[in-house]
Amino acid sequence: MAFLETHVFSQALEVAVTVNVLLPEPSQGIGLEGAKAQEPPRVMYLLHGYSDDQSIWMRRTSVERYCAKYNLAVIMPAVNHSYYANELQGERYWDYVSQELPQMMHSMFRLSQAPGTELVAGLSMGGYGAMKLALTYPERFAAAASFSGAVDMRSMLGFAQNDPRSRMVMAPVFGPELALPAERDLFALAEQVCGLEP
């Protein structure tokens, strides 16, 4: 697998961003067999947690070894403490991760364009982001995973109401009232997408 640390300018964020990328190397035959090596790799977005950055996956997991034999490209963006959401007054991380990042990666690298083949996974805050992406764009993703994910955001915001540190961290994203609109509530999104009852 080739490991690239890319630094590109984000129009959505109006700043240079770092994205770590793992790409299969067919010429090296690393886990690739026959026709699979000729196909553009499928894409997995791997989202970091609140206390980490995009480098955590390469430093503390075996993601490279696991993905090598599956012709899978892995995209690992850095998003600070954004909860993979647009701030109410500030950075547009949701626009970046959900729209701009995939467009950038597909324009820079030879990746599969087949609909419904992308994967997304994340840890903690990234687990929330992964599930939000999958539930907002179910047609794009073949699978989603949340590792110790912050999926019950309503409970987290309730806790933050009485915790000054949590309130300070979450207010830029969820507002001073720490409100959770339906498009940011994973349970509401699941009800809408999957037809579940509240």
PDB file of C-alpha atoms in Angstrom:
ATOM      1  CA  MET A   1       0.000   0.000   0.000  1.00  0.00           C
ATOM      2  CA  ALA A   2       1.145   3.518  -0.760  1.00  0.00           C
ATOM      3  CA  PHE A   3       0.775   5.968   2.118  1.00  0.00           C
ATOM      4  CA  LEU A   4       0.348   9.633   1.187  1.00  0.00           C
ATOM      5  CA  GLU A   5       0.024  12.638   3.448  1.00  0.00           C
ATOM      6  CA  THR A   6      -1.701  15.196   1.266  1.00  0.00           C
ATOM      7  CA  HIS A   7      -2.023  18.904   1.925  1.00  0.00           C
ATOM      8  CA  VAL A   8      -4.705  20.571  -0.164  1.00  0.00           C
ATOM      9  CA  PHE A   9      -6.732  23.754  -0.053  1.00  0.00           C
ATOM     10  CA  SER A  10     -10.369  23.379   0.969  1.00  0.00           C
ATOM     11  CA  GLN A  11     -12.798  25.849  -0.565  1.00  0.00           C
ATOM     12  CA  ALA A  12     -15.412  24.962   2.066  1.00  0.00           C
ATOM     13  CA  LEU A  13     -13.053  25.677   4.969  1.00  0.00           C
ATOM     14  CA  GLU A  14     -10.997  28.371   3.223  1.00  0.00           C
ATOM     15  CA  VAL A  15      -7.783  26.860   4.567  1.00  0.00           C
ATOM     16  CA  ALA A  16      -5.249  24.169   3.698  1.00  0.00           C
ATOM     17  CA  VAL A  17      -6.166  20.770   5.137  1.00  0.00           C
ATOM     18  CA  THR A  18      -4.366  17.483   5.684  1.00  0.00           C
ATOM     19  CA  VAL A  19      -5.733  14.197   4.388  1.00  0.00           C
ATOM     20  CA  ASN A  20      -3.915  10.899   4.836  1.00  0.00           C
ATOM     21  CA  VAL A  21      -4.502   8.394   2.044  1.00  0.00           C
ATOM     22  CA  LEU A  22      -3.723   4.693   1.657  1.00  0.00           C
ATOM     23  CA  LEU A  23      -3.750   3.416  -1.924  1.00  0.00           C
ATOM     24  CA  PRO A  24      -3.295  -0.142  -3.221  1.00  0.00           C
ATOM     25  CA  GLU A  25      -0.124  -0.765  -5.227  1.00  0.00           C
ATOM     26  CA  PRO A  26      -1.008  -3.318  -7.918  1.00  0.00           C
ATOM     27  CA  SER A  27       2.548  -3.284  -9.263  1.00  0.00           C
ATOM     28  CA  GLN A  28       3.704  -4.633  -5.911  1.00  0.00           C
ATOM     29  CA  GLY A  29       1.025  -7.318  -5.834  1.00  0.00           C
ATOM     30  CA  ILE A  30       0.248  -6.530  -2.219  1.00  0.00           C
ATOM     31  CA  GLY A  31      -2.711  -8.771  -1.575  1.00  0.00           C
ATOM     32  CA  LEU A  32      -4.227  -8.132  -4.991  1.00  0.00           C
ATOM     33  CA  GLU A  33      -5.213 -10.965  -7.293  1.00  0.00           C
ATOM     34  CA  GLY A  34      -6.008 -11.138 -10.984  1.00  0.00           C
ATOM     35  CA  ALA A  35      -8.687  -8.803 -12.317  1.00  0.00           C
ATOM     36  CA  LYS A  36      -9.115  -7.135  -8.941  1.00  0.00           C
ATOM     37  CA  ALA A  37      -5.731  -5.476  -9.364  1.00  0.00           C
ATOM     38  CA  GLN A  38      -6.929  -3.850 -12.607  1.00  0.00           C
ATOM     39  CA  GLU A  39     -10.072  -2.343 -11.085  1.00  0.00           C
ATOM     40  CA  PRO A  40     -10.074   1.091  -9.451  1.00  0.00           C
ATOM     41  CA  PRO A  41     -10.107   0.612  -5.678  1.00  0.00           C
ATOM     42  CA  ARG A  42     -13.240   1.075  -3.627  1.00  0.00           C
ATOM     43  CA  VAL A  43     -13.075   3.875  -1.056  1.00  0.00           C
ATOM     44  CA  MET A  44     -13.343   3.796   2.720  1.00  0.00           C
ATOM     45  CA  TYR A  45     -13.508   7.048   4.670  1.00  0.00           C
ATOM     46  CA  LEU A  46     -12.007   6.563   8.126  1.00  0.00           C
ATOM     47  CA  LEU A  47     -12.926   9.328  10.583  1.00  0.00           C
ATOM     48  CA  HIS A  48     -10.943  10.166  13.717  1.00  0.00           C
ATOM     49  CA  GLY A  49     -12.299  10.895  17.194  1.00  0.00           C
ATOM     50  CA  TYR A  50     -12.425  14.092  19.219  1.00  0.00           C
ATOM     51  CA  SER A  51      -9.063  13.722  20.962  1.00  0.00           C
ATOM     52  CA  ASP A  52      -7.143  12.502  17.891  1.00  0.00           C
ATOM     53  CA  ASP A  53      -6.356  13.536  14.353  1.00  0.00           C
ATOM     54  CA  GLN A  54      -6.106  11.707  11.032  1.00  0.00           C
ATOM     55  CA  SER A  55      -2.737  10.159  11.962  1.00  0.00           C
ATOM     56  CA  ILE A  56      -4.204   7.955  14.704  1.00  0.00           C
ATOM     57  CA  TRP A  57      -5.237   5.208  12.295  1.00  0.00           C
ATOM     58  CA  MET A  58      -1.689   4.697  11.006  1.00  0.00           C
ATOM     59  CA  ARG A  59      -0.109   5.056  14.444  1.00  0.00           C
ATOM     60  CA  ARG A  60      -2.383   2.787  16.473  1.00  0.00           C
ATOM     61  CA  THR A  61      -4.112   0.346  14.125  1.00  0.00           C
ATOM     62  CA  SER A  62      -3.265  -2.182  11.413  1.00  0.00           C
ATOM     63  CA  VAL A  63      -5.508  -0.497   8.844  1.00  0.00           C
ATOM     64  CA  GLU A  64      -2.857  -0.799   6.124  1.00  0.00           C
ATOM     65  CA  ARG A  65      -2.499  -4.540   6.624  1.00  0.00           C
ATOM     66  CA  TYR A  66      -6.258  -5.124   6.794  1.00  0.00           C
ATOM     67  CA  CYS A  67      -7.075  -3.139   3.655  1.00  0.00           C
ATOM     68  CA  ALA A  68      -4.210  -4.282   1.445  1.00  0.00           C
ATOM     69  CA  LYS A  69      -5.839  -7.462   0.165  1.00  0.00           C
ATOM     70  CA  TYR A  70      -9.225  -5.908  -0.584  1.00  0.00           C
ATOM     71  CA  ASN A  71      -8.241  -3.329  -3.226  1.00  0.00           C
ATOM     72  CA  LEU A  72      -9.449  -0.630  -0.884  1.00  0.00           C
ATOM     73  CA  ALA A  73      -8.324   3.006  -0.779  1.00  0.00           C
ATOM     74  CA  VAL A  74      -8.580   4.586   2.678  1.00  0.00           C
ATOM     75  CA  ILE A  75      -9.207   8.324   3.078  1.00  0.00           C
ATOM     76  CA  MET A  76      -8.436   9.779   6.542  1.00  0.00           C
ATOM     77  CA  PRO A  77      -9.276  13.504   6.844  1.00  0.00           C
ATOM     78  CA  ALA A  78      -8.450  15.855   9.711  1.00  0.00           C
ATOM     79  CA  VAL A  79     -11.458  17.774  11.066  1.00  0.00           C
ATOM     80  CA  ASN A  80     -10.372  19.118  14.471  1.00  0.00           C
ATOM     81  CA  HIS A  81     -13.223  19.185  17.042  1.00  0.00           C
ATOM     82  CA  SER A  82     -15.942  19.729  14.458  1.00  0.00           C
ATOM     83  CA  TYR A  83     -18.197  16.714  15.072  1.00  0.00           C
ATOM     84  CA  TYR A  84     -18.151  16.504  11.274  1.00  0.00           C
ATOM     85  CA  ALA A  85     -20.704  19.315  11.207  1.00  0.00           C
ATOM     86  CA  ASN A  86     -20.951  22.875   9.953  1.00  0.00           C
ATOM     87  CA  GLU A  87     -20.490  25.311  12.814  1.00  0.00           C
ATOM     88  CA  LEU A  88     -23.392  27.689  13.262  1.00  0.00           C
ATOM     89  CA  GLN A  89     -21.062  30.646  12.700  1.00  0.00           C
ATOM     90  CA  GLY A  90     -17.751  29.474  11.332  1.00  0.00           C
ATOM     91  CA  GLU A  91     -16.219  26.425   9.703  1.00  0.00           C
ATOM     92  CA  ARG A  92     -18.167  24.274   7.243  1.00  0.00           C
ATOM     93  CA  TYR A  93     -16.788  20.838   8.072  1.00  0.00           C
ATOM     94  CA  TRP A  94     -19.934  18.978   6.988  1.00  0.00           C
ATOM     95  CA  ASP A  95     -19.760  20.570   3.549  1.00  0.00           C
ATOM     96  CA  TYR A  96     -16.090  19.638   3.406  1.00  0.00           C
ATOM     97  CA  VAL A  97     -16.430  15.989   4.475  1.00  0.00           C
ATOM     98  CA  SER A  98     -19.705  15.160   2.750  1.00  0.00           C
ATOM     99  CA  GLN A  99     -19.162  16.910  -0.594  1.00  0.00           C
ATOM    100  CA  GLU A 100     -15.809  18.560  -1.194  1.00  0.00           C
ATOM    101  CA  LEU A 101     -13.530  15.818   0.156  1.00  0.00           C
ATOM    102  CA  PRO A 102     -15.002  13.023  -2.017  1.00  0.00           C
ATOM    103  CA  GLN A 103     -14.840  15.259  -5.085  1.00  0.00           C
ATOM    104  CA  MET A 104     -11.204  16.164  -4.353  1.00  0.00           C
ATOM    105  CA  MET A 105     -10.151  12.562  -3.763  1.00  0.00           C
ATOM    106  CA  HIS A 106     -11.844  11.309  -6.930  1.00  0.00           C
ATOM    107  CA  SER A 107     -10.219  14.067  -8.971  1.00  0.00           C
ATOM    108  CA  MET A 108      -6.761  13.368  -7.521  1.00  0.00           C
ATOM    109  CA  PHE A 109      -6.769   9.555  -7.455  1.00  0.00           C
ATOM    110  CA  ARG A 110      -8.094   6.732  -9.623  1.00  0.00           C
ATOM    111  CA  LEU A 111     -10.926   5.477  -7.400  1.00  0.00           C
ATOM    112  CA  SER A 112     -14.053   3.438  -8.054  1.00  0.00           C
ATOM    113  CA  GLN A 113     -16.982   5.511  -9.290  1.00  0.00           C
ATOM    114  CA  ALA A 114     -19.522   2.698  -8.899  1.00  0.00           C
ATOM    115  CA  PRO A 115     -22.541   3.909  -6.917  1.00  0.00           C
ATOM    116  CA  GLY A 116     -23.170   2.422  -3.505  1.00  0.00           C
ATOM    117  CA  THR A 117     -19.668   1.018  -3.036  1.00  0.00           C
ATOM    118  CA  GLU A 118     -18.131   3.511  -0.638  1.00  0.00           C
ATOM    119  CA  LEU A 119     -17.588   2.605   3.006  1.00  0.00           C
ATOM    120  CA  VAL A 120     -17.364   4.862   6.033  1.00  0.00           C
ATOM    121  CA  ALA A 121     -16.265   4.195   9.603  1.00  0.00           C
ATOM    122  CA  GLY A 122     -15.157   6.224  12.573  1.00  0.00           C
ATOM    123  CA  LEU A 123     -14.176   6.263  16.217  1.00  0.00           C
ATOM    124  CA  SER A 124     -16.084   8.187  18.905  1.00  0.00           C
ATOM    125  CA  MET A 125     -16.800  11.603  17.340  1.00  0.00           C
ATOM    126  CA  GLY A 126     -15.857   9.987  14.024  1.00  0.00           C
ATOM    127  CA  GLY A 127     -18.413   7.249  14.672  1.00  0.00           C
ATOM    128  CA  TYR A 128     -21.054   9.960  14.846  1.00  0.00           C
ATOM    129  CA  GLY A 129     -19.726  11.469  11.612  1.00  0.00           C
ATOM    130  CA  ALA A 130     -19.670   8.069   9.880  1.00  0.00           C
ATOM    131  CA  MET A 131     -23.255   7.244  10.786  1.00  0.00           C
ATOM    132  CA  LYS A 132     -24.413  10.750   9.870  1.00  0.00           C
ATOM    133  CA  LEU A 133     -22.814  10.406   6.436  1.00  0.00           C
ATOM    134  CA  ALA A 134     -24.307   6.955   5.852  1.00  0.00           C
ATOM    135  CA  LEU A 135     -27.794   7.981   6.995  1.00  0.00           C
ATOM    136  CA  THR A 136     -27.739  11.257   5.061  1.00  0.00           C
ATOM    137  CA  TYR A 137     -26.439   9.642   1.836  1.00  0.00           C
ATOM    138  CA  PRO A 138     -27.544   5.984   2.010  1.00  0.00           C
ATOM    139  CA  GLU A 139     -27.256   5.613  -1.767  1.00  0.00           C
ATOM    140  CA  ARG A 140     -23.507   6.271  -1.599  1.00  0.00           C
ATOM    141  CA  PHE A 141     -22.466   3.841   1.103  1.00  0.00           C
ATOM    142  CA  ALA A 142     -22.383   0.049   1.028  1.00  0.00           C
ATOM    143  CA  ALA A 143     -21.614  -0.113   4.751  1.00  0.00           C
ATOM    144  CA  ALA A 144     -20.932   2.062   7.784  1.00  0.00           C
ATOM    145  CA  ALA A 145     -19.349   1.343  11.159  1.00  0.00           C
ATOM    146  CA  SER A 146     -19.154   3.256  14.413  1.00  0.00           C
ATOM    147  CA  PHE A 147     -16.495   2.271  16.952  1.00  0.00           C
ATOM    148  CA  SER A 148     -17.463   3.498  20.439  1.00  0.00           C
ATOM    149  CA  GLY A 149     -19.391   6.142  18.562  1.00  0.00           C
ATOM    150  CA  ALA A 150     -20.968   9.290  19.941  1.00  0.00           C
ATOM    151  CA  VAL A 151     -24.286   8.216  18.465  1.00  0.00           C
ATOM    152  CA  ASP A 152     -26.665   9.432  21.183  1.00  0.00           C
ATOM    153  CA  MET A 153     -25.972  13.096  20.696  1.00  0.00           C
ATOM    154  CA  ARG A 154     -29.152  14.084  22.528  1.00  0.00           C
ATOM    155  CA  SER A 155     -27.771  12.573  25.756  1.00  0.00           C
ATOM    156  CA  MET A 156     -24.360  14.141  25.189  1.00  0.00           C
ATOM    157  CA  LEU A 157     -25.891  17.573  24.707  1.00  0.00           C
ATOM    158  CA  GLY A 158     -28.007  17.062  27.825  1.00  0.00           C
ATOM    159  CA  PHE A 159     -24.856  16.350  29.810  1.00  0.00           C
ATOM    160  CA  ALA A 160     -23.149  19.393  28.286  1.00  0.00           C
ATOM    161  CA  GLN A 161     -25.945  21.650  29.563  1.00  0.00           C
ATOM    162  CA  ASN A 162     -24.470  21.323  33.066  1.00  0.00           C
ATOM    163  CA  ASP A 163     -20.799  20.837  32.231  1.00  0.00           C
ATOM    164  CA  PRO A 164     -18.940  24.074  31.361  1.00  0.00           C
ATOM    165  CA  ARG A 165     -16.109  22.336  29.476  1.00  0.00           C
ATOM    166  CA  SER A 166     -18.482  20.250  27.338  1.00  0.00           C
ATOM    167  CA  ARG A 167     -20.685  23.293  26.710  1.00  0.00           C
ATOM    168  CA  MET A 168     -17.663  25.306  25.527  1.00  0.00           C
ATOM    169  CA  VAL A 169     -16.674  22.525  23.102  1.00  0.00           C
ATOM    170  CA  MET A 170     -20.134  21.854  21.697  1.00  0.00           C
ATOM    171  CA  ALA A 171     -21.567  25.382  21.518  1.00  0.00           C
ATOM    172  CA  PRO A 172     -19.770  26.348  18.248  1.00  0.00           C
ATOM    173  CA  VAL A 173     -21.314  23.322  16.538  1.00  0.00           C
ATOM    174  CA  PHE A 174     -24.725  23.020  18.223  1.00  0.00           C
ATOM    175  CA  GLY A 175     -25.279  26.640  19.278  1.00  0.00           C
ATOM    176  CA  PRO A 176     -25.565  28.235  22.732  1.00  0.00           C
ATOM    177  CA  GLU A 177     -28.832  26.380  23.360  1.00  0.00           C
ATOM    178  CA  LEU A 178     -27.143  23.063  22.419  1.00  0.00           C
ATOM    179  CA  ALA A 179     -30.038  22.250  20.118  1.00  0.00           C
ATOM    180  CA  LEU A 180     -30.133  19.083  18.009  1.00  0.00           C
ATOM    181  CA  PRO A 181     -31.992  19.576  14.727  1.00  0.00           C
ATOM    182  CA  ALA A 182     -33.295  16.458  12.980  1.00  0.00           C
ATOM    183  CA  GLU A 183     -30.554  16.536  10.321  1.00  0.00           C
ATOM    184  CA  ARG A 184     -27.927  16.113  13.087  1.00  0.00           C
ATOM    185  CA  ASP A 185     -29.855  13.575  15.173  1.00  0.00           C
ATOM    186  CA  LEU A 186     -28.839  10.032  14.160  1.00  0.00           C
ATOM    187  CA  PHE A 187     -32.039   8.527  15.546  1.00  0.00           C
ATOM    188  CA  ALA A 188     -34.200  10.955  13.564  1.00  0.00           C
ATOM    189  CA  LEU A 189     -32.132  10.257  10.439  1.00  0.00           C
ATOM    190  CA  ALA A 190     -32.509   6.498  10.960  1.00  0.00           C
ATOM    191  CA  GLU A 191     -36.259   6.862  11.356  1.00  0.00           C
ATOM    192  CA  GLN A 192     -36.422   8.846   8.140  1.00  0.00           C
ATOM    193  CA  VAL A 193     -34.120   6.612   6.070  1.00  0.00           C
ATOM    194  CA  CYS A 194     -35.121   3.220   7.424  1.00  0.00           C
ATOM    195  CA  GLY A 195     -38.769   3.914   8.155  1.00  0.00           C
ATOM    196  CA  LEU A 196     -38.362   3.186  11.854  1.00  0.00           C
ATOM    197  CA  GLU A 197     -40.907   4.302  14.433  1.00  0.00           C
ATOM    198  CA  PRO A 198     -39.728   6.822  17.069  1.00  0.00           C
TER     199      PRO A 198
END
